Structure formats: C-alpha cells, structure tokens
C-alpha cells in the first residue's frame, strides 16, 4: 500500500538562508519549490537565484498558455510570521496587473514572505491575477452552500487599479453578494454566462473567502473549485522534520525522520480521526479552525494545531512552532501523501 514521492534529501534541509555548509561557505540561494500546474504536481530543487528566476519565467509562460500555477517554497514552513503571529486564510493577498514583470516581482516578494502563491493570466483582458496565502484555502468539512440570484457586479479595484466591466456574482440577500471564482478566474467579459445565467436562482457551493480591495473595503469571494480539495481521506506520513532555532532565528540543526513502518492517518467527514501504526490504531478527532489551521489529537507529535502550507489531491504539507524546556524555538514540518484512492 505504501506510496512515496521521490524527494531530494538536500532539498528538505529547511530554512537554509543564513546557515553554513561544513566548509563554512554560506548557502544563500537554495530552494525546494513544490508546485502544481493545474492539478499536475511537481517538485524541484534550485541552487541559485538565477535558477529561481528561470522557474518564475517558466511559470509565467505556463500561465499565459492558460494554466493555473501554484507554488510554495518548502523552506518557508511558517513564513514571515514564524515567531508566533499566525497567518490566516482571511489574510490572503491579491494582486492584478497588466505587466508581466510586475507580476514576476510580486511572485518573488510573496515567496520571500513564505506564502503559497497562485497565478493565472486572462488572455481576453491581458491581466495577470495572483493570490497569496499563509494557510492553504481549505474547505471546511461540509461545503458552504448558498442560494441566491446570479447578478453582475463591478469588478473590485485591486492593487490601486480600477477595472472597467463587470463580473458574475451570487446575490443571497440585499446586503450580501458573493463574487464567483472558477478556475481561479473572475467570470468577466461574458465568461460563465452559459453556466450561470443572470437572473437565475441557483444554489452554489464552495469556499467563502474575504478579500480587501485597494480602498480597504472587504468583499466576499465564493471559490467554486475549493470543494475539490478536502482533508477527508487517508494520508500516509512521508517524513517529519524538526528544526531547532537559536537567537535571531539562527538555524541550529535540522533532523529529518522517515517512519520505519507505515504511519497512516484517516480523517472522516464527521470530524473523527485515527492513526494506524503497525496494526495498532489510535482514535481521536480533527477540525479546521477559522484561521485555516488543522487541529488534531492523533497527528504525529500529539495534540496540536498545524498550519496547512500545501494541499492538493495527492500531497499535504503541515508545519507548526513549539518551544522546548530551554526556551528554544522548535519548528516542525511534515509531509503526507493521499492514499485514499490507491
């Protein structure tokens, strides 16, 4: 039953910036990038900024070809808030521009902040669209379903830009309208009219996200694709990494452990969980917090809440912070593989 992703051991040495090799040469540019092109997942270890720049160009090319590109640097387990301030789904950052170079610079900035980044390109409008988040936008156990009337609303101003035209939305009452997102695109310029005719009453399900426009006004997005990703299922532990941090975020040591026998976690839709190791099963519960963290009392390391850095139909990456008895910060990261369909 065991299925393992092929991984590069050196690529999982975490938080490499600032550490040193045995010959005291600084390692400043190594990255292990986990990425998904639409739903095809890959992983690549980069050694230099030049290689990273080339990968970003490749990502931009793929976006212009009509693909949805998502990536995450495995070295940024907790991102810019690793000293305790938790990032949340509601802190998702959006960026829209007509400039490829501006989008590429924004992608670099979000990667440096430890965010998971999604980028698409609208060939009809010539606009790049980016979203970056600290916790993966995970669907709650039950789909969020809303009934309302399909309407068209003005496109919200984003990043100081004001767009002409409208986009499809679901008006559920006089005070609440949910802008629809499908295939990581707003439904503008007539796109989606055949599926969501204006004036029709429909019930739509997805993940509800709060975004902020360039005027600091909040608006609601209903991501219709979010229900495709779910934590429910069976997840096999691939590895666990423990990093000890010193004063000034100095990396003291990283230990990576591959479980000697299968360590299988099962999350069911009713909120129950189990861990099976060597024929012994421990039962417990799991839930998703409002800030997007996964809390579970049977996960490796005991009862704790984990940031969800990456979630696809095949892979999940989790991380969390704790402190040992000496007050040193410990950063934990684990990767699990979805074996539900195997």
mmCIF file of C-alpha atoms in Angstrom:
data_model
loop_
_atom_site.group_PDB
_atom_site.id
_atom_site.type_symbol
_atom_site.label_atom_id
_atom_site.label_comp_id
_atom_site.label_asym_id
_atom_site.label_seq_id
_atom_site.Cartn_x
_atom_site.Cartn_y
_atom_site.Cartn_z
ATOM 1 C CA UNK A 1 0.000 0.000 0.000
ATOM 2 C CA UNK A 2 2.892 2.332 0.672
ATOM 3 C CA UNK A 3 3.422 5.075 -1.893
ATOM 4 C CA UNK A 4 6.314 7.519 -1.547
ATOM 5 C CA UNK A 5 7.063 10.660 -3.501
ATOM 6 C CA UNK A 6 10.594 10.843 -4.841
ATOM 7 C CA UNK A 7 12.253 13.590 -2.850
ATOM 8 C CA UNK A 8 15.729 15.066 -2.680
ATOM 9 C CA UNK A 9 17.108 14.890 0.845
ATOM 10 C CA UNK A 10 19.156 18.032 0.415
ATOM 11 C CA UNK A 11 16.056 19.786 -0.800
ATOM 12 C CA UNK A 12 14.339 19.311 2.538
ATOM 13 C CA UNK A 13 17.053 20.981 4.594
ATOM 14 C CA UNK A 14 14.859 23.733 5.888
ATOM 15 C CA UNK A 15 15.308 27.447 6.328
ATOM 16 C CA UNK A 16 18.658 27.303 4.586
ATOM 17 C CA UNK A 17 19.130 31.041 4.400
ATOM 18 C CA UNK A 18 21.739 32.012 6.955
ATOM 19 C CA UNK A 19 23.161 28.547 7.630
ATOM 20 C CA UNK A 20 26.553 27.230 6.549
ATOM 21 C CA UNK A 21 27.978 24.173 4.834
ATOM 22 C CA UNK A 22 30.727 22.095 6.525
ATOM 23 C CA UNK A 23 33.377 24.227 4.775
ATOM 24 C CA UNK A 24 31.685 27.385 6.131
ATOM 25 C CA UNK A 25 30.579 28.561 2.695
ATOM 26 C CA UNK A 26 27.243 30.340 3.083
ATOM 27 C CA UNK A 27 24.179 28.788 1.476
ATOM 28 C CA UNK A 28 22.026 31.712 0.474
ATOM 29 C CA UNK A 29 20.002 30.618 -2.521
ATOM 30 C CA UNK A 30 18.856 27.021 -2.213
ATOM 31 C CA UNK A 31 15.125 26.465 -2.608
ATOM 32 C CA UNK A 32 12.907 23.424 -2.888
ATOM 33 C CA UNK A 33 9.811 24.514 -4.785
ATOM 34 C CA UNK A 34 6.648 22.443 -4.605
ATOM 35 C CA UNK A 35 4.377 23.411 -7.482
ATOM 36 C CA UNK A 36 1.189 22.452 -9.295
ATOM 37 C CA UNK A 37 0.354 23.206 -12.911
ATOM 38 C CA UNK A 38 -3.428 22.912 -12.859
ATOM 39 C CA UNK A 39 -3.559 19.610 -10.944
ATOM 40 C CA UNK A 40 -0.223 18.144 -12.074
ATOM 41 C CA UNK A 41 2.148 18.351 -9.114
ATOM 42 C CA UNK A 42 5.940 18.534 -9.167
ATOM 43 C CA UNK A 43 8.949 19.412 -7.038
ATOM 44 C CA UNK A 44 12.284 20.953 -7.978
ATOM 45 C CA UNK A 45 15.402 21.876 -6.040
ATOM 46 C CA UNK A 46 17.052 25.130 -7.072
ATOM 47 C CA UNK A 47 20.567 26.190 -6.071
ATOM 48 C CA UNK A 48 20.791 29.785 -7.293
ATOM 49 C CA UNK A 49 18.693 32.902 -7.715
ATOM 50 C CA UNK A 50 19.241 32.563 -11.461
ATOM 51 C CA UNK A 51 17.521 29.162 -11.425
ATOM 52 C CA UNK A 52 14.670 30.640 -9.407
ATOM 53 C CA UNK A 53 14.327 33.472 -11.913
ATOM 54 C CA UNK A 54 14.171 30.951 -14.763
ATOM 55 C CA UNK A 55 11.494 28.943 -12.956
ATOM 56 C CA UNK A 56 9.376 32.064 -12.446
ATOM 57 C CA UNK A 57 9.655 32.807 -16.172
ATOM 58 C CA UNK A 58 8.527 29.252 -16.886
ATOM 59 C CA UNK A 59 5.587 29.684 -14.516
ATOM 60 C CA UNK A 60 4.613 32.907 -16.291
ATOM 61 C CA UNK A 61 4.803 31.185 -19.685
ATOM 62 C CA UNK A 62 2.507 28.410 -18.437
ATOM 63 C CA UNK A 63 0.036 30.925 -17.018
ATOM 64 C CA UNK A 64 -0.073 32.720 -20.378
ATOM 65 C CA UNK A 65 -0.840 29.372 -22.007
ATOM 66 C CA UNK A 66 -3.976 29.176 -19.879
ATOM 67 C CA UNK A 67 -2.768 27.123 -16.907
ATOM 68 C CA UNK A 68 -3.258 27.803 -13.209
ATOM 69 C CA UNK A 69 0.148 27.843 -11.497
ATOM 70 C CA UNK A 70 0.573 27.363 -7.740
ATOM 71 C CA UNK A 71 3.889 27.117 -5.864
ATOM 72 C CA UNK A 72 5.348 27.031 -2.359
ATOM 73 C CA UNK A 73 8.923 27.133 -1.051
ATOM 74 C CA UNK A 74 9.375 24.154 1.295
ATOM 75 C CA UNK A 75 11.985 26.122 3.222
ATOM 76 C CA UNK A 76 9.382 28.607 4.419
ATOM 77 C CA UNK A 77 7.484 26.479 6.887
ATOM 78 C CA UNK A 78 5.933 29.358 8.741
ATOM 79 C CA UNK A 79 6.783 32.261 6.520
ATOM 80 C CA UNK A 80 7.208 35.798 7.734
ATOM 81 C CA UNK A 81 5.143 35.111 10.877
ATOM 82 C CA UNK A 82 7.242 32.257 12.219
ATOM 83 C CA UNK A 83 7.701 33.871 15.626
ATOM 84 C CA UNK A 84 4.098 33.333 16.562
ATOM 85 C CA UNK A 85 1.788 35.621 14.622
ATOM 86 C CA UNK A 86 -0.418 33.224 12.709
ATOM 87 C CA UNK A 87 -1.338 33.799 9.098
ATOM 88 C CA UNK A 88 -4.909 33.032 8.102
ATOM 89 C CA UNK A 89 -6.977 32.389 5.046
ATOM 90 C CA UNK A 90 -8.549 35.827 5.556
ATOM 91 C CA UNK A 91 -5.108 37.368 5.139
ATOM 92 C CA UNK A 92 -4.960 36.249 1.525
ATOM 93 C CA UNK A 93 -3.279 38.872 -0.646
ATOM 94 C CA UNK A 94 -4.469 39.566 -4.175
ATOM 95 C CA UNK A 95 -2.609 41.307 -6.969
ATOM 96 C CA UNK A 96 -3.668 42.178 -10.508
ATOM 97 C CA UNK A 97 -1.543 43.821 -13.171
ATOM 98 C CA UNK A 98 -1.131 44.111 -16.915
ATOM 99 C CA UNK A 99 2.652 43.864 -16.549
ATOM 100 C CA UNK A 100 4.397 40.502 -16.617
ATOM 101 C CA UNK A 101 7.472 41.976 -14.915
ATOM 102 C CA UNK A 102 5.329 43.400 -12.087
ATOM 103 C CA UNK A 103 3.631 40.031 -11.584
ATOM 104 C CA UNK A 104 7.006 38.281 -11.529
ATOM 105 C CA UNK A 105 8.320 40.745 -8.924
ATOM 106 C CA UNK A 106 5.192 40.182 -6.814
ATOM 107 C CA UNK A 107 5.669 36.401 -7.055
ATOM 108 C CA UNK A 108 9.222 36.821 -5.742
ATOM 109 C CA UNK A 109 8.021 39.041 -2.911
ATOM 110 C CA UNK A 110 5.301 36.592 -1.824
ATOM 111 C CA UNK A 111 7.701 33.634 -1.972
ATOM 112 C CA UNK A 112 10.155 35.528 0.234
ATOM 113 C CA UNK A 113 7.339 36.051 2.763
ATOM 114 C CA UNK A 114 6.663 32.313 2.918
ATOM 115 C CA UNK A 115 3.310 32.436 1.143
ATOM 116 C CA UNK A 116 1.748 29.846 -1.122
ATOM 117 C CA UNK A 117 1.145 31.620 -4.435
ATOM 118 C CA UNK A 118 -1.356 31.092 -7.245
ATOM 119 C CA UNK A 119 -1.045 32.892 -10.593
ATOM 120 C CA UNK A 120 -3.274 32.950 -13.662
ATOM 121 C CA UNK A 121 -3.465 35.041 -16.826
ATOM 122 C CA UNK A 122 -6.610 36.231 -18.599
ATOM 123 C CA UNK A 123 -5.964 36.233 -22.338
ATOM 124 C CA UNK A 124 -9.129 38.225 -23.004
ATOM 125 C CA UNK A 125 -8.180 41.146 -20.777
ATOM 126 C CA UNK A 126 -4.389 40.796 -20.798
ATOM 127 C CA UNK A 127 -4.391 40.893 -16.993
ATOM 128 C CA UNK A 128 -2.323 38.819 -14.572
ATOM 129 C CA UNK A 129 -4.092 37.673 -11.401
ATOM 130 C CA UNK A 130 -2.287 36.493 -8.282
ATOM 131 C CA UNK A 131 -3.357 35.261 -4.863
ATOM 132 C CA UNK A 132 -1.003 34.505 -1.970
ATOM 133 C CA UNK A 133 -1.956 32.965 1.359
ATOM 134 C CA UNK A 134 -0.338 31.811 4.581
ATOM 135 C CA UNK A 135 -2.612 28.822 5.100
ATOM 136 C CA UNK A 136 -3.933 26.837 2.160
ATOM 137 C CA UNK A 137 -7.584 27.757 1.462
ATOM 138 C CA UNK A 138 -9.086 24.544 2.809
ATOM 139 C CA UNK A 139 -12.731 23.662 2.512
ATOM 140 C CA UNK A 140 -14.466 23.037 5.860
ATOM 141 C CA UNK A 141 -15.803 19.528 6.435
ATOM 142 C CA UNK A 142 -19.149 20.432 4.874
ATOM 143 C CA UNK A 143 -19.367 22.506 1.711
ATOM 144 C CA UNK A 144 -20.514 26.070 2.166
ATOM 145 C CA UNK A 145 -23.644 26.227 0.000
ATOM 146 C CA UNK A 146 -25.538 29.421 -0.738
ATOM 147 C CA UNK A 147 -28.782 30.098 -2.600
ATOM 148 C CA UNK A 148 -29.285 33.366 -4.420
ATOM 149 C CA UNK A 149 -29.745 35.139 -7.729
ATOM 150 C CA UNK A 150 -26.984 35.394 -10.336
ATOM 151 C CA UNK A 151 -26.068 39.045 -10.957
ATOM 152 C CA UNK A 152 -23.276 41.062 -12.493
ATOM 153 C CA UNK A 153 -21.358 43.495 -10.291
ATOM 154 C CA UNK A 154 -18.467 45.920 -10.949
ATOM 155 C CA UNK A 155 -15.008 44.346 -10.735
ATOM 156 C CA UNK A 156 -13.486 45.408 -7.377
ATOM 157 C CA UNK A 157 -10.453 47.727 -7.564
ATOM 158 C CA UNK A 158 -7.344 45.727 -6.732
ATOM 159 C CA UNK A 159 -3.817 46.982 -6.048
ATOM 160 C CA UNK A 160 -4.746 50.539 -6.964
ATOM 161 C CA UNK A 161 -6.148 49.589 -10.365
ATOM 162 C CA UNK A 162 -9.750 50.254 -11.378
ATOM 163 C CA UNK A 163 -11.180 47.866 -13.968
ATOM 164 C CA UNK A 164 -13.935 48.506 -16.432
ATOM 165 C CA UNK A 165 -16.672 45.924 -16.759
ATOM 166 C CA UNK A 166 -18.471 43.508 -14.505
ATOM 167 C CA UNK A 167 -18.088 40.035 -13.082
ATOM 168 C CA UNK A 168 -20.629 37.373 -12.113
ATOM 169 C CA UNK A 169 -21.757 37.087 -8.512
ATOM 170 C CA UNK A 170 -24.381 35.387 -6.359
ATOM 171 C CA UNK A 171 -26.661 37.819 -4.507
ATOM 172 C CA UNK A 172 -28.017 35.940 -1.490
ATOM 173 C CA UNK A 173 -29.815 38.925 0.108
ATOM 174 C CA UNK A 174 -29.996 42.710 -0.085
ATOM 175 C CA UNK A 175 -26.803 43.098 1.948
ATOM 176 C CA UNK A 176 -24.640 40.179 0.797
ATOM 177 C CA UNK A 177 -23.238 39.405 -2.639
ATOM 178 C CA UNK A 178 -20.625 36.724 -3.294
ATOM 179 C CA UNK A 179 -18.301 37.275 -6.264
ATOM 180 C CA UNK A 180 -17.782 33.961 -8.070
ATOM 181 C CA UNK A 181 -14.355 32.494 -8.741
ATOM 182 C CA UNK A 182 -13.938 29.492 -11.042
ATOM 183 C CA UNK A 183 -10.700 28.005 -12.373
ATOM 184 C CA UNK A 184 -9.012 30.816 -10.422
ATOM 185 C CA UNK A 185 -10.663 33.415 -12.672
ATOM 186 C CA UNK A 186 -13.319 36.029 -12.143
ATOM 187 C CA UNK A 187 -16.202 35.464 -14.559
ATOM 188 C CA UNK A 188 -15.794 38.648 -16.615
ATOM 189 C CA UNK A 189 -16.478 39.635 -20.234
ATOM 190 C CA UNK A 190 -19.319 37.168 -20.710
ATOM 191 C CA UNK A 191 -17.275 34.227 -19.433
ATOM 192 C CA UNK A 192 -19.536 31.866 -17.479
ATOM 193 C CA UNK A 193 -22.828 33.300 -18.756
ATOM 194 C CA UNK A 194 -23.847 29.908 -20.176
ATOM 195 C CA UNK A 195 -23.296 28.163 -16.831
ATOM 196 C CA UNK A 196 -24.600 30.968 -14.596
ATOM 197 C CA UNK A 197 -27.324 32.896 -16.465
ATOM 198 C CA UNK A 198 -28.004 36.321 -14.983
ATOM 199 C CA UNK A 199 -31.339 36.378 -13.181
ATOM 200 C CA UNK A 200 -31.445 32.657 -12.435
ATOM 201 C CA UNK A 201 -31.822 31.463 -8.848
ATOM 202 C CA UNK A 202 -29.099 28.928 -8.061
ATOM 203 C CA UNK A 203 -27.519 27.093 -5.122
ATOM 204 C CA UNK A 204 -23.723 27.136 -5.383
ATOM 205 C CA UNK A 205 -21.156 25.508 -3.096
ATOM 206 C CA UNK A 206 -17.527 26.350 -2.474
ATOM 207 C CA UNK A 207 -15.178 28.061 -0.077
ATOM 208 C CA UNK A 208 -16.029 31.545 1.154
ATOM 209 C CA UNK A 209 -13.084 33.955 1.284
ATOM 210 C CA UNK A 210 -12.867 37.566 2.464
ATOM 211 C CA UNK A 211 -10.667 39.830 0.355
ATOM 212 C CA UNK A 212 -9.799 43.525 0.636
ATOM 213 C CA UNK A 213 -9.758 45.905 -2.311
ATOM 214 C CA UNK A 214 -7.396 48.839 -2.840
ATOM 215 C CA UNK A 215 -9.805 51.131 -0.977
ATOM 216 C CA UNK A 216 -9.626 48.894 2.125
ATOM 217 C CA UNK A 217 -13.169 47.650 1.587
ATOM 218 C CA UNK A 218 -13.843 43.976 2.221
ATOM 219 C CA UNK A 219 -15.643 41.857 -0.369
ATOM 220 C CA UNK A 220 -16.643 38.192 -0.434
ATOM 221 C CA UNK A 221 -15.495 35.593 -2.956
ATOM 222 C CA UNK A 222 -17.092 32.162 -3.366
ATOM 223 C CA UNK A 223 -14.401 29.856 -4.769
ATOM 224 C CA UNK A 224 -16.379 27.237 -6.671
ATOM 225 C CA UNK A 225 -13.344 24.979 -7.072
ATOM 226 C CA UNK A 226 -12.497 24.723 -3.372
ATOM 227 C CA UNK A 227 -14.724 21.692 -2.777
ATOM 228 C CA UNK A 228 -12.350 19.614 -4.935
ATOM 229 C CA UNK A 229 -9.727 19.800 -2.196
ATOM 230 C CA UNK A 230 -10.527 18.202 1.136
ATOM 231 C CA UNK A 231 -8.681 16.842 4.125
ATOM 232 C CA UNK A 232 -11.072 13.924 4.448
ATOM 233 C CA UNK A 233 -9.392 10.666 3.407
ATOM 234 C CA UNK A 234 -6.350 8.552 4.221
ATOM 235 C CA UNK A 235 -2.934 10.184 4.483
ATOM 236 C CA UNK A 236 0.384 8.317 4.737
ATOM 237 C CA UNK A 237 3.202 10.083 6.589
ATOM 238 C CA UNK A 238 6.236 10.549 4.308
ATOM 239 C CA UNK A 239 8.609 12.311 6.700
ATOM 240 C CA UNK A 240 8.858 14.627 9.686
ATOM 241 C CA UNK A 241 11.479 17.383 10.003
ATOM 242 C CA UNK A 242 12.420 19.040 13.283
ATOM 243 C CA UNK A 243 14.396 22.297 13.142
ATOM 244 C CA UNK A 244 15.922 23.927 16.233
ATOM 245 C CA UNK A 245 16.186 27.711 16.023
ATOM 246 C CA UNK A 246 18.552 29.859 18.092
ATOM 247 C CA UNK A 247 18.611 33.538 18.916
ATOM 248 C CA UNK A 248 17.970 35.812 15.972
ATOM 249 C CA UNK A 249 16.309 32.983 14.012
ATOM 250 C CA UNK A 250 19.653 31.204 13.656
ATOM 251 C CA UNK A 251 19.234 27.657 12.414
ATOM 252 C CA UNK A 252 20.999 25.314 14.851
ATOM 253 C CA UNK A 253 20.060 21.898 13.469
ATOM 254 C CA UNK A 254 17.547 20.051 11.317
ATOM 255 C CA UNK A 255 16.649 16.388 11.756
ATOM 256 C CA UNK A 256 14.552 14.551 9.158
ATOM 257 C CA UNK A 257 12.898 11.267 10.125
ATOM 258 C CA UNK A 258 11.336 8.803 7.693
ATOM 259 C CA UNK A 259 8.911 6.478 9.521
ATOM 260 C CA UNK A 260 10.269 2.892 9.576
ATOM 261 C CA UNK A 261 6.758 1.491 9.133
ATOM 262 C CA UNK A 262 3.568 2.883 7.659
ATOM 263 C CA UNK A 263 2.017 5.664 9.722
ATOM 264 C CA UNK A 264 -1.482 6.103 8.309
ATOM 265 C CA UNK A 265 -3.890 8.878 9.272
ATOM 266 C CA UNK A 266 -7.587 8.742 8.442
ATOM 267 C CA UNK A 267 -9.778 11.865 8.550
ATOM 268 C CA UNK A 268 -13.507 11.289 8.127
ATOM 269 C CA UNK A 269 -16.122 13.879 7.216
ATOM 270 C CA UNK A 270 -17.783 13.660 10.638
ATOM 271 C CA UNK A 271 -14.641 15.021 12.348
ATOM 272 C CA UNK A 272 -13.261 11.734 13.666
ATOM 273 C CA UNK A 273 -9.633 10.780 13.074
ATOM 274 C CA UNK A 274 -7.397 7.764 13.570
ATOM 275 C CA UNK A 275 -3.714 6.878 13.388
ATOM 276 C CA UNK A 276 -2.655 3.332 12.482
ATOM 277 C CA UNK A 277 0.948 2.224 13.086
ATOM 278 C CA UNK A 278 1.976 -1.412 12.832
ATOM 279 C CA UNK A 279 -1.543 -2.722 13.258
ATOM 280 C CA UNK A 280 -2.322 -0.516 16.276
ATOM 281 C CA UNK A 281 -4.967 2.160 15.797
ATOM 282 C CA UNK A 282 -5.481 5.236 17.974
ATOM 283 C CA UNK A 283 -8.734 7.171 17.601
ATOM 284 C CA UNK A 284 -9.333 10.891 18.049
ATOM 285 C CA UNK A 285 -10.803 13.964 16.378
ATOM 286 C CA UNK A 286 -9.821 16.643 13.878
ATOM 287 C CA UNK A 287 -11.170 20.053 12.914
ATOM 288 C CA UNK A 288 -10.344 23.151 10.911
ATOM 289 C CA UNK A 289 -10.015 26.408 12.814
ATOM 290 C CA UNK A 290 -11.311 29.722 11.488
ATOM 291 C CA UNK A 291 -7.726 30.739 10.737
ATOM 292 C CA UNK A 292 -7.325 27.697 8.468
ATOM 293 C CA UNK A 293 -5.210 25.585 10.818
ATOM 294 C CA UNK A 294 -5.691 21.823 11.180
ATOM 295 C CA UNK A 295 -6.091 20.727 14.801
ATOM 296 C CA UNK A 296 -5.880 17.008 15.577
ATOM 297 C CA UNK A 297 -5.104 14.956 18.675
ATOM 298 C CA UNK A 298 -3.639 11.920 16.874
ATOM 299 C CA UNK A 299 -1.238 13.585 14.438
ATOM 300 C CA UNK A 300 2.472 12.950 14.807
ATOM 301 C CA UNK A 301 3.699 14.853 17.866
ATOM 302 C CA UNK A 302 0.441 14.743 19.797
ATOM 303 C CA UNK A 303 -2.450 17.156 20.193
ATOM 304 C CA UNK A 304 -1.579 20.337 18.299
ATOM 305 C CA UNK A 305 -2.709 22.715 15.573
ATOM 306 C CA UNK A 306 -0.787 22.842 12.291
ATOM 307 C CA UNK A 307 -0.535 25.409 9.513
ATOM 308 C CA UNK A 308 -1.518 23.896 6.167
ATOM 309 C CA UNK A 309 1.196 25.121 3.823
ATOM 310 C CA UNK A 310 0.225 22.960 0.862
ATOM 311 C CA UNK A 311 -2.809 20.854 -0.007
ATOM 312 C CA UNK A 312 -3.588 19.056 -3.259
ATOM 313 C CA UNK A 313 -5.299 15.794 -4.092
ATOM 314 C CA UNK A 314 -2.003 13.975 -3.570
ATOM 315 C CA UNK A 315 0.138 15.897 -1.065
ATOM 316 C CA UNK A 316 -0.255 17.800 2.192
ATOM 317 C CA UNK A 317 2.493 19.794 3.948
ATOM 318 C CA UNK A 318 1.977 20.909 7.560
ATOM 319 C CA UNK A 319 4.101 22.979 9.940
ATOM 320 C CA UNK A 320 3.925 24.323 13.480
ATOM 321 C CA UNK A 321 6.048 26.019 16.159
ATOM 322 C CA UNK A 322 6.747 24.912 19.723
ATOM 323 C CA UNK A 323 9.346 25.644 22.389
ATOM 324 C CA UNK A 324 11.476 23.151 24.318
ATOM 325 C CA UNK A 325 12.248 23.238 28.056
ATOM 326 C CA UNK A 326 15.211 25.566 27.391
ATOM 327 C CA UNK A 327 13.040 28.067 25.591
ATOM 328 C CA UNK A 328 14.496 27.294 22.153
ATOM 329 C CA UNK A 329 12.084 27.543 19.272
ATOM 330 C CA UNK A 330 11.339 24.241 17.539
ATOM 331 C CA UNK A 331 9.843 24.249 14.041
ATOM 332 C CA UNK A 332 8.154 21.057 12.909
ATOM 333 C CA UNK A 333 7.173 20.161 9.367
ATOM 334 C CA UNK A 334 5.627 17.017 7.935
ATOM 335 C CA UNK A 335 4.627 15.791 4.509
ATOM 336 C CA UNK A 336 1.820 13.308 3.927
ATOM 337 C CA UNK A 337 0.625 11.533 0.765
ATOM 338 C CA UNK A 338 -3.034 10.926 -0.015
ATOM 339 C CA UNK A 339 -3.575 7.181 -0.467
ATOM 340 C CA UNK A 340 -7.376 7.216 -0.339
ATOM 341 C CA UNK A 341 -7.779 6.234 -3.983
ATOM 342 C CA UNK A 342 -4.942 3.676 -4.063
#
